[in-house]
């Protein structure tokens, strides 16, 4: 059964934080940060729900002045990974970026997370570079980018 994808509500905060903590441990966002993401990006913060339970989320932040976006964070609980939930969330993010006339979207991911990298590549993201010491010494991330507007209209 496909999950229902919808925008986040205030009542989703604790469930989203719990998913983030379970997936990212020490690199997870605090409740404070997630609350700010909900406040700032409610129209581009998507959750996946199945049977009344949140099973994943993804949030996009867009700089209005430049139309550049970041996939700030995304995750699907382990029991629902590799079942298309992440793809459904990315479809919602992709549609949001297209409708918002985003020029480029960037994200960072663990270079050892082959499943995530394949998913992002399926959605048109390409590895731009590897970032070293991203959060702390020894931490590595891949910076990936997707261009929505390959040619500027004149």
Short mmCIF file of C-alpha atoms in Angstrom, two decimals:
data_model
loop_
_atom_site.label_atom_id
_atom_site.label_comp_id
_atom_site.label_asym_id
_atom_site.label_seq_id
_atom_site.Cartn_x
_atom_site.Cartn_y
_atom_site.Cartn_z
CA UNK A 1 0.00 0.00 0.00
CA UNK A 2 1.34 3.43 -0.98
CA UNK A 3 1.67 5.90 1.85
CA UNK A 4 -0.26 9.13 1.95
CA UNK A 5 1.97 12.16 1.33
CA UNK A 6 0.89 15.47 2.84
CA UNK A 7 2.39 18.66 4.22
CA UNK A 8 3.47 18.69 7.82
CA UNK A 9 1.29 19.97 10.66
CA UNK A 10 2.26 21.28 14.08
CA UNK A 11 1.07 18.02 15.59
CA UNK A 12 3.69 16.05 13.61
CA UNK A 13 6.68 17.56 15.41
CA UNK A 14 7.40 14.76 17.90
CA UNK A 15 6.95 11.99 15.31
CA UNK A 16 9.29 13.73 12.85
CA UNK A 17 11.90 14.29 15.58
CA UNK A 18 11.66 10.62 16.59
CA UNK A 19 12.20 9.48 12.98
CA UNK A 20 15.15 11.86 12.58
CA UNK A 21 16.77 10.71 15.83
CA UNK A 22 16.30 7.02 14.96
CA UNK A 23 17.91 7.51 11.54
CA UNK A 24 20.63 10.06 12.18
CA UNK A 25 21.57 9.73 15.86
CA UNK A 26 24.13 12.36 16.81
CA UNK A 27 23.60 14.16 13.48
CA UNK A 28 19.83 14.49 14.00
CA UNK A 29 18.15 17.86 14.34
CA UNK A 30 16.90 19.04 17.71
CA UNK A 31 13.20 19.57 18.44
CA UNK A 32 13.94 23.29 18.32
CA UNK A 33 15.41 23.07 14.81
CA UNK A 34 12.58 20.88 13.51
CA UNK A 35 10.04 23.30 14.98
CA UNK A 36 11.75 26.11 13.07
CA UNK A 37 11.69 24.08 9.84
CA UNK A 38 7.94 23.51 10.31
CA UNK A 39 7.42 27.22 10.98
CA UNK A 40 9.52 28.37 8.02
CA UNK A 41 8.86 25.67 5.43
CA UNK A 42 5.40 24.24 6.23
CA UNK A 43 4.41 24.31 2.54
CA UNK A 44 7.56 22.41 1.51
CA UNK A 45 7.83 20.01 4.45
CA UNK A 46 6.26 16.69 3.50
CA UNK A 47 5.42 13.65 5.61
CA UNK A 48 4.55 10.10 4.61
CA UNK A 49 1.77 8.52 6.62
CA UNK A 50 0.50 4.96 6.62
CA UNK A 51 -2.25 3.66 8.85
CA UNK A 52 -2.26 6.92 10.79
CA UNK A 53 1.47 6.63 11.62
CA UNK A 54 4.22 8.85 10.21
CA UNK A 55 6.84 6.72 8.48
CA UNK A 56 8.97 9.38 6.76
CA UNK A 57 9.52 13.03 5.99
CA UNK A 58 11.38 15.38 3.66
CA UNK A 59 11.79 19.14 3.84
CA UNK A 60 12.95 21.66 1.25
CA UNK A 61 14.11 25.20 2.01
CA UNK A 62 14.13 27.76 -0.81
CA UNK A 63 16.02 31.06 -0.91
CA UNK A 64 13.42 33.33 -2.44
CA UNK A 65 15.95 35.82 -3.83
CA UNK A 66 18.00 33.26 -5.76
CA UNK A 67 15.51 30.41 -6.25
CA UNK A 68 18.12 28.00 -4.91
CA UNK A 69 16.84 25.20 -2.70
CA UNK A 70 18.24 22.69 -0.25
CA UNK A 71 16.78 19.33 0.63
CA UNK A 72 17.39 20.01 4.31
CA UNK A 73 16.56 16.58 5.61
CA UNK A 74 14.73 13.44 4.57
CA UNK A 75 14.26 10.04 6.06
CA UNK A 76 12.08 6.95 6.15
CA UNK A 77 11.88 4.64 9.15
CA UNK A 78 13.88 1.48 8.64
CA UNK A 79 10.88 -0.87 8.48
CA UNK A 80 9.55 1.05 5.45
CA UNK A 81 12.79 1.65 3.55
CA UNK A 82 13.20 0.27 0.03
CA UNK A 83 9.44 0.26 -0.50
CA UNK A 84 9.05 3.46 -2.51
CA UNK A 85 8.29 5.78 0.42
CA UNK A 86 11.40 7.88 -0.16
CA UNK A 87 10.56 8.14 -3.85
CA UNK A 88 7.04 9.38 -3.05
CA UNK A 89 8.48 12.02 -0.71
CA UNK A 90 11.00 13.11 -3.35
CA UNK A 91 8.22 13.35 -5.94
CA UNK A 92 6.44 15.82 -3.65
CA UNK A 93 9.67 17.80 -3.19
CA UNK A 94 10.36 17.73 -6.92
CA UNK A 95 6.88 19.01 -7.74
CA UNK A 96 7.26 21.77 -5.15
CA UNK A 97 10.58 22.87 -6.67
CA UNK A 98 9.18 22.86 -10.20
CA UNK A 99 6.08 24.83 -9.17
CA UNK A 100 8.24 27.31 -7.23
CA UNK A 101 10.51 27.86 -10.26
CA UNK A 102 13.54 26.67 -8.32
CA UNK A 103 16.77 26.95 -10.32
CA UNK A 104 18.84 24.38 -8.44
CA UNK A 105 18.42 22.08 -5.47
CA UNK A 106 21.28 20.78 -3.36
CA UNK A 107 21.58 18.13 -0.68
CA UNK A 108 24.23 16.36 1.31
CA UNK A 109 24.30 12.65 1.99
CA UNK A 110 26.61 10.06 3.49
CA UNK A 111 28.91 8.71 0.75
CA UNK A 112 28.39 5.20 2.14
CA UNK A 113 24.59 5.37 1.79
CA UNK A 114 24.34 3.72 -1.63
CA UNK A 115 20.53 3.38 -1.50
CA UNK A 116 20.05 7.11 -0.89
CA UNK A 117 22.55 8.05 -3.59
CA UNK A 118 20.77 5.82 -6.15
CA UNK A 119 17.42 7.34 -5.21
CA UNK A 120 18.72 10.89 -5.53
CA UNK A 121 20.34 10.04 -8.88
CA UNK A 122 16.99 8.62 -10.12
CA UNK A 123 15.54 12.06 -9.42
CA UNK A 124 18.25 13.85 -11.41
CA UNK A 125 20.74 14.75 -8.69
CA UNK A 126 24.42 14.45 -9.54
CA UNK A 127 27.43 14.37 -7.23
CA UNK A 128 29.10 17.77 -7.30
CA UNK A 129 31.88 17.12 -4.79
CA UNK A 130 32.82 15.33 -1.60
CA UNK A 131 32.94 17.51 1.49
CA UNK A 132 35.41 16.61 4.21
CA UNK A 133 35.09 17.48 7.89
CA UNK A 134 31.50 18.57 7.20
CA UNK A 135 30.09 18.37 10.73
CA UNK A 136 33.30 17.49 12.55
CA UNK A 137 36.79 16.21 11.85
CA UNK A 138 36.71 13.06 9.76
CA UNK A 139 33.06 13.42 8.71
CA UNK A 140 32.44 13.10 4.96
CA UNK A 141 29.38 14.03 2.93
CA UNK A 142 28.59 14.10 -0.76
CA UNK A 143 27.20 17.35 -2.08
CA UNK A 144 24.65 16.57 -4.78
CA UNK A 145 22.92 19.05 -7.06
CA UNK A 146 19.97 19.06 -9.43
CA UNK A 147 19.39 21.77 -12.02
CA UNK A 148 15.77 22.58 -12.82
CA UNK A 149 16.51 25.28 -15.36
CA UNK A 150 19.26 24.27 -17.75
CA UNK A 151 18.69 27.28 -19.97
CA UNK A 152 17.73 30.77 -18.94
CA UNK A 153 14.82 32.29 -20.86
CA UNK A 154 15.63 35.57 -22.55
#
